[in-house]
Amino acid sequence: MVYHTVYVLEGGGAKGPLHIGESEVLEQKLGHKLIDFIDLFVTTSIGGVEASVYSTGLMWVSDFWKLLEPNLKDIFTPKYPWSIPRYDWKKYLELYRKYVSSAIRFGEARKDFMFTTVNMVDGTNHFVKSWHKDYADWKMPEIVHRTFAATFYFGCIYDSVKKAIWGDGGTGFFNLPLIEAYTQILTNGWLETGHHTHILALGTGRKKYEINYDKEAKKGPVRKTAFEVKRFLSKDDGGMARAVSAKTQINTMKKLIKGHKGRLSFQWVDWFPMPKKLDKMDNWKARWDYYNKGKELGETIDLEYFQKKLKK
């Protein structure tokens, strides 16, 4: 049996330390860096920022956390209270060049790495792949900027060459890029006879979603509409469409497993219910809450297929 492993990292801004805690536990338990037992990284936004380090194999996750943690405050602090966009993406660029690499290119990732970005011009999700010749020569942090170019937080990228406006990958359908991970698995032939692929997907937390129907149904038309718009545009949820997308993809993946019995497995790890006060995209003050909860959740990760991968 040939084993393949896929690491899917959801977007979530400053909630990324949740992934980091989980990833650190995984490395510690297996005694190997992620690149030793992960074949493909499929990511969005902060997940792409993390994978821009993990896919190179240049440092352990624990070392990455030591680098990132003291800098989160600076990254998520605006230069001026009225700054638009709110934060400066170049702080990530400077940190990457200083502590990770000033020269490594996207195509030099030691394991396949893909992330999503959205072209605001035509409303299309694009998956940027490290093995694609059009992107291989880009410096790693510069190309990865496309996946976290959040409109309000870090600003979109105006590409005069492609006549595109690149926005955060979480803006579209794929803040959790599970279906695209599955599509790439099929493209690679990893579900053919004699192959088994395991997908580990890590979320960035979800607060309990509760609405009192009787209370809302009694409201007049104006208040009902105001409530509906608020839920639809909820910044905490990243917008109703994005929240529904994640749930839909998780349920779809569970169904797909049944159709590929013995050739596909899937584990979803997330913080639910996440305390409402912590479910903020730029809450750098809660970084230790996220990280420590991530380490706790890391203990629930199934190691079976990663161990089989290492034995091969």
Coordinates of N, CA and C in Angstrom, one line a residue, residues 15-151:
K15 N -6.0 33.8 14.7 CA -6.4 32.5 15.4 C -5.5 31.4 14.9
G16 N -4.5 31.7 14.0 CA -3.6 30.7 13.5 C -2.8 29.9 14.5
P17 N -2.5 30.5 15.7 CA -1.8 29.7 16.7 C -2.5 28.4 17.1
L18 N -3.8 28.4 16.8 CA -4.5 27.1 17.1 C -3.9 26.0 16.3
H19 N -3.7 26.3 15.0 CA -3.0 25.3 14.1 C -1.6 25.0 14.6
I20 N -0.9 26.0 15.0 CA 0.5 25.9 15.4 C 0.6 24.9 16.6
G21 N -0.3 25.1 17.6 CA -0.2 24.2 18.8 C -0.5 22.8 18.3
E22 N -1.4 22.5 17.5 CA -1.7 21.2 17.0 C -0.5 20.6 16.2
S23 N 0.0 21.4 15.3 CA 1.1 21.0 14.5 C 2.4 20.7 15.3
E24 N 2.6 21.4 16.4 CA 3.7 21.2 17.3 C 3.6 19.9 18.0
V25 N 2.4 19.6 18.5 CA 2.2 18.3 19.1 C 2.4 17.1 18.1
L26 N 1.9 17.3 16.9 CA 2.1 16.3 15.9 C 3.6 16.0 15.6
E27 N 4.4 17.0 15.5 CA 5.8 16.8 15.3 C 6.5 16.2 16.5
Q28 N 6.1 16.6 17.7 CA 6.7 16.1 18.9 C 6.4 14.6 19.0
K29 N 5.1 14.2 18.8 CA 4.8 12.8 18.9 C 5.4 11.9 17.9
L30 N 5.6 12.4 16.7 CA 6.2 11.6 15.7 C 7.7 11.7 15.6
G31 N 8.2 12.7 16.2 CA 9.7 12.9 16.2 C 10.2 13.3 14.9
H32 N 9.4 13.9 14.0 CA 9.8 14.3 12.7 C 9.2 15.7 12.4
K33 N 9.8 16.4 11.5 CA 9.2 17.6 10.9 C 8.0 17.3 10.0
L34 N 7.1 18.2 9.9 CA 5.9 17.9 9.0 C 6.3 17.5 7.6
I35 N 7.3 18.0 7.0 CA 7.7 17.6 5.7 C 8.1 16.2 5.5
D36 N 8.4 15.5 6.7 CA 8.8 14.1 6.6 C 7.6 13.2 6.5
F37 N 6.4 13.7 6.8 CA 5.2 12.8 6.7 C 4.0 13.5 6.1
I38 N 4.2 14.7 5.5 CA 3.1 15.3 4.8 C 3.5 15.5 3.3
D39 N 2.7 15.1 2.4 CA 3.0 15.1 1.0 C 2.5 16.4 0.3
L40 N 1.4 17.0 0.9 CA 0.7 18.1 0.2 C 0.1 19.0 1.3
F41 N 0.4 20.3 1.2 CA -0.2 21.3 2.0 C -1.2 22.1 1.2
V42 N -2.5 22.1 1.7 CA -3.5 22.9 1.0 C -4.1 23.9 2.0
T43 N -3.9 25.2 1.6 CA -4.1 26.2 2.7 C -4.8 27.4 2.2
T44 N -5.2 28.2 3.2 CA -5.8 29.6 2.9 C -5.3 30.5 4.0
S45 N -5.0 31.7 3.6 CA -4.7 32.9 4.5 C -3.6 32.5 5.5
I46 N -4.0 32.6 6.8 CA -2.9 32.3 7.9 C -2.4 30.9 7.7
G47 N -3.2 30.0 7.2 CA -2.7 28.6 6.9 C -1.6 28.7 5.9
G48 N -1.7 29.5 4.9 CA -0.7 29.7 3.9 C 0.6 30.3 4.4
V49 N 0.4 31.2 5.4 CA 1.6 31.8 6.0 C 2.3 30.8 6.8
E50 N 1.6 29.9 7.5 CA 2.3 28.8 8.2 C 3.0 27.9 7.2
A51 N 2.3 27.4 6.2 CA 2.8 26.5 5.3 C 4.0 27.0 4.5
S52 N 4.1 28.4 4.4 CA 5.2 29.0 3.7 C 6.5 28.7 4.5
V53 N 6.4 28.3 5.8 CA 7.5 27.9 6.6 C 7.6 26.4 6.6
Y54 N 6.5 25.8 6.9 CA 6.5 24.3 7.1 C 7.0 23.6 5.9
S55 N 6.5 24.0 4.7 CA 6.8 23.3 3.4 C 8.3 23.4 3.1
T56 N 9.0 24.3 3.7 CA 10.5 24.4 3.4 C 11.3 23.5 4.2
G57 N 10.8 23.1 5.4 CA 11.5 22.2 6.3 C 12.7 22.9 7.0
L58 N 12.7 24.2 7.0 CA 13.8 25.0 7.5 C 13.7 25.1 9.0
M59 N 12.6 24.9 9.6 CA 12.5 24.9 11.1 C 11.3 24.1 11.6
W60 N 11.5 23.7 12.9 CA 10.4 23.0 13.5 C 9.3 23.9 13.9
V61 N 8.1 23.4 14.0 CA 6.9 24.2 14.4 C 7.2 25.0 15.7
S62 N 7.8 24.3 16.7 CA 8.1 24.9 17.9 C 8.9 26.2 17.8
D63 N 9.9 26.1 16.9 CA 10.8 27.3 16.6 C 10.0 28.4 15.9
F64 N 9.1 28.0 15.0 CA 8.3 28.9 14.3 C 7.4 29.7 15.3
W65 N 6.9 29.0 16.3 CA 6.0 29.7 17.3 C 6.9 30.7 18.1
K66 N 8.1 30.3 18.4 CA 9.0 31.2 19.2 C 9.3 32.5 18.4
L67 N 9.3 32.3 17.1 CA 9.5 33.5 16.2 C 8.2 34.3 16.1
L68 N 7.1 33.7 15.9 CA 5.8 34.4 15.6 C 5.2 35.0 16.8
E69 N 5.2 34.3 17.9 CA 4.5 34.8 19.1 C 4.8 36.2 19.5
P70 N 6.1 36.5 19.7 CA 6.4 37.9 20.1 C 6.2 39.0 19.1
N71 N 5.9 38.6 17.9 CA 5.7 39.5 16.8 C 4.2 39.7 16.4
L72 N 3.3 38.9 17.0 CA 1.9 39.0 16.6 C 1.3 40.4 17.0
K73 N 1.8 40.9 18.1 CA 1.3 42.2 18.5 C 1.6 43.3 17.5
D74 N 2.9 43.2 17.0 CA 3.3 44.2 16.1 C 2.6 44.1 14.7
I75 N 2.4 42.8 14.3 CA 1.7 42.5 13.0 C 0.3 43.0 13.1
F76 N -0.4 42.9 14.2 CA -1.8 43.3 14.3 C -2.0 44.6 15.1
T77 N -1.0 45.5 14.9 CA -1.2 46.8 15.5 C -1.0 47.8 14.3
P78 N -2.1 48.6 14.1 CA -2.0 49.5 13.0 C -1.0 50.7 13.3
K79 N -0.4 51.2 12.2 CA 0.6 52.3 12.4 C -0.1 53.5 13.0
Y80 N -1.3 53.8 12.5 CA -2.2 54.8 13.0 C -3.6 54.3 13.3
P81 N -4.3 54.8 14.2 CA -5.7 54.3 14.5 C -6.6 54.3 13.3
W82 N -6.3 55.2 12.3 CA -7.1 55.4 11.2 C -6.5 54.7 9.9
S83 N -5.5 53.9 10.1 CA -4.8 53.3 9.0 C -5.8 52.4 8.1
I84 N -5.7 52.6 6.8 CA -6.5 51.7 5.9 C -5.5 51.3 4.7
P85 N -5.3 50.0 4.5 CA -5.8 48.9 5.3 C -5.2 49.0 6.7
R86 N -5.8 48.2 7.6 CA -5.5 48.3 9.0 C -4.1 47.9 9.4
Y87 N -3.6 46.9 8.7 CA -2.3 46.4 9.1 C -1.3 46.4 7.9
D88 N 0.0 46.2 8.2 CA 1.0 46.3 7.2 C 1.5 44.8 6.9
W89 N 1.2 44.3 5.7 CA 1.6 43.0 5.3 C 3.1 42.8 5.2
K90 N 3.9 43.9 5.0 CA 5.3 43.8 4.9 C 6.0 43.4 6.2
K91 N 5.3 43.5 7.3 CA 5.9 43.0 8.6 C 6.1 41.5 8.5
Y92 N 5.2 40.8 7.8 CA 5.4 39.3 7.6 C 6.6 39.1 6.6
L93 N 6.7 39.9 5.6 CA 7.8 39.8 4.6 C 9.1 40.0 5.3
E94 N 9.2 41.0 6.2 CA 10.5 41.3 6.9 C 10.8 40.2 7.8
L95 N 9.8 39.6 8.5 CA 10.1 38.5 9.5 C 10.6 37.3 8.7
Y96 N 9.9 37.0 7.6 CA 10.3 35.8 6.8 C 11.7 36.0 6.3
R97 N 12.1 37.1 5.8 CA 13.4 37.3 5.2 C 14.5 37.2 6.3
K98 N 14.1 37.7 7.5 CA 15.1 37.8 8.6 C 15.3 36.4 9.2
Y99 N 14.2 35.7 9.5 CA 14.3 34.5 10.3 C 14.2 33.2 9.6
V100 N 13.6 33.2 8.4 CA 13.3 32.0 7.6 C 14.3 31.9 6.4
S101 N 14.1 32.8 5.5 CA 15.0 32.8 4.3 C 14.7 34.1 3.5
S102 N 15.8 34.6 3.0 CA 15.6 35.8 2.1 C 15.7 35.5 0.7
A103 N 15.9 34.2 0.4 CA 16.1 33.8 -1.0 C 15.2 32.7 -1.5
I104 N 14.6 31.8 -0.6 CA 13.9 30.7 -1.1 C 12.7 31.0 -1.9
R105 N 12.6 30.3 -3.0 CA 11.5 30.5 -4.0 C 10.4 29.5 -3.8
F106 N 9.2 29.9 -4.3 CA 8.0 29.1 -4.1 C 8.2 27.7 -4.6
G107 N 8.9 27.5 -5.8 CA 9.1 26.2 -6.4 C 10.1 25.4 -5.6
E108 N 10.8 26.0 -4.7 CA 11.8 25.2 -3.9 C 11.2 24.6 -2.6
A109 N 9.9 24.7 -2.4 CA 9.2 24.1 -1.3 C 9.5 22.6 -1.4
R110 N 9.9 22.0 -0.3 CA 10.3 20.6 -0.3 C 9.1 19.6 -0.4
K111 N 8.0 20.1 -0.1 CA 6.7 19.3 -0.3 C 5.7 20.2 -1.0
D112 N 4.9 19.6 -1.8 CA 3.9 20.4 -2.6 C 3.1 21.3 -1.7
F113 N 2.9 22.5 -2.2 CA 2.3 23.5 -1.3 C 1.3 24.3 -2.2
M114 N 0.1 24.4 -1.9 CA -0.9 25.2 -2.7 C -1.8 26.0 -1.7
F115 N -2.1 27.2 -2.2 CA -3.0 28.1 -1.4 C -4.0 28.8 -2.4
T116 N -5.0 29.3 -1.8 CA -6.1 29.9 -2.6 C -6.0 31.4 -2.4
T117 N -6.4 32.1 -3.5 CA -6.6 33.5 -3.5 C -7.8 33.8 -4.4
V118 N -8.4 35.0 -4.2 CA -9.5 35.3 -5.0 C -9.2 36.5 -5.9
N119 N -9.6 36.4 -7.2 CA -9.4 37.6 -8.1 C -10.7 38.4 -8.0
M120 N -10.6 39.5 -7.5 CA -11.8 40.4 -7.3 C -12.4 40.9 -8.6
V121 N -11.6 40.8 -9.7 CA -12.0 41.3 -11.0 C -13.1 40.4 -11.6
D122 N -12.8 39.1 -11.5 CA -13.8 38.2 -12.1 C -14.5 37.3 -11.1
G123 N -14.2 37.5 -9.8 CA -14.8 36.7 -8.7 C -14.5 35.2 -8.8
T124 N -13.2 34.9 -9.1 CA -12.8 33.5 -9.2 C -11.8 33.1 -8.2
N125 N -12.0 32.0 -7.6 CA -10.9 31.4 -6.7 C -9.8 30.9 -7.6
H126 N -8.6 31.2 -7.2 CA -7.4 30.6 -7.9 C -6.6 29.9 -6.9
F127 N -6.1 28.7 -7.3 CA -5.2 28.0 -6.5 C -3.8 28.1 -7.0
V128 N -2.9 28.6 -6.3 CA -1.5 28.9 -6.7 C -0.7 27.7 -6.1
K129 N 0.0 27.0 -7.0 CA 0.7 25.8 -6.7 C 2.2 25.9 -6.9
S130 N 2.9 25.4 -5.9 CA 4.4 25.5 -5.9 C 5.1 24.8 -7.1
W131 N 4.4 23.8 -7.6 CA 5.0 23.0 -8.7 C 4.6 23.6 -10.1
H132 N 3.8 24.6 -10.1 CA 3.4 25.2 -11.4 C 4.5 26.2 -11.9
K133 N 5.0 26.1 -13.1 CA 6.1 26.9 -13.6 C 5.8 28.4 -13.6
D134 N 4.6 28.8 -13.7 CA 4.3 30.2 -13.7 C 4.6 30.9 -12.3
Y135 N 4.7 30.1 -11.3 CA 4.8 30.7 -9.9 C 6.1 30.2 -9.3
A136 N 6.8 29.2 -9.8 CA 8.0 28.6 -9.2 C 9.1 29.6 -8.8
D137 N 9.3 30.6 -9.6 CA 10.4 31.5 -9.4 C 10.1 32.7 -8.4
W138 N 8.9 32.8 -8.0 CA 8.5 33.9 -7.1 C 9.2 33.6 -5.7
K139 N 9.6 34.7 -5.1 CA 10.1 34.5 -3.7 C 8.9 34.1 -2.8
M140 N 9.2 33.2 -1.9 CA 8.1 32.6 -1.1 C 7.2 33.6 -0.5
P141 N 7.7 34.5 0.4 CA 6.7 35.4 1.1 C 6.0 36.4 0.2
E142 N 6.6 36.7 -1.0 CA 5.9 37.6 -1.9 C 4.7 37.0 -2.6
I143 N 4.8 35.7 -3.0 CA 3.7 35.1 -3.7 C 2.6 34.7 -2.6
V144 N 3.0 34.3 -1.4 CA 2.1 33.9 -0.4 C 1.3 35.1 0.1
H145 N 1.7 36.3 -0.1 CA 1.0 37.5 0.3 C -0.4 37.5 -0.4
R146 N -0.6 36.8 -1.5 CA -1.9 36.8 -2.2 C -3.0 36.1 -1.4
T147 N -2.6 35.2 -0.5 CA -3.6 34.4 0.2 C -4.1 35.1 1.4
F148 N -3.3 36.1 1.9 CA -3.8 36.8 3.1 C -4.0 38.3 2.9
A149 N -4.2 38.6 1.6 CA -4.5 40.0 1.2 C -5.9 40.4 1.5
A150 N -6.3 40.4 2.8 CA -7.6 40.6 3.2 C -8.0 42.1 3.1
T151 N -9.1 42.4 2.5 CA -9.5 43.7 2.1 C -9.3 44.7 3.2

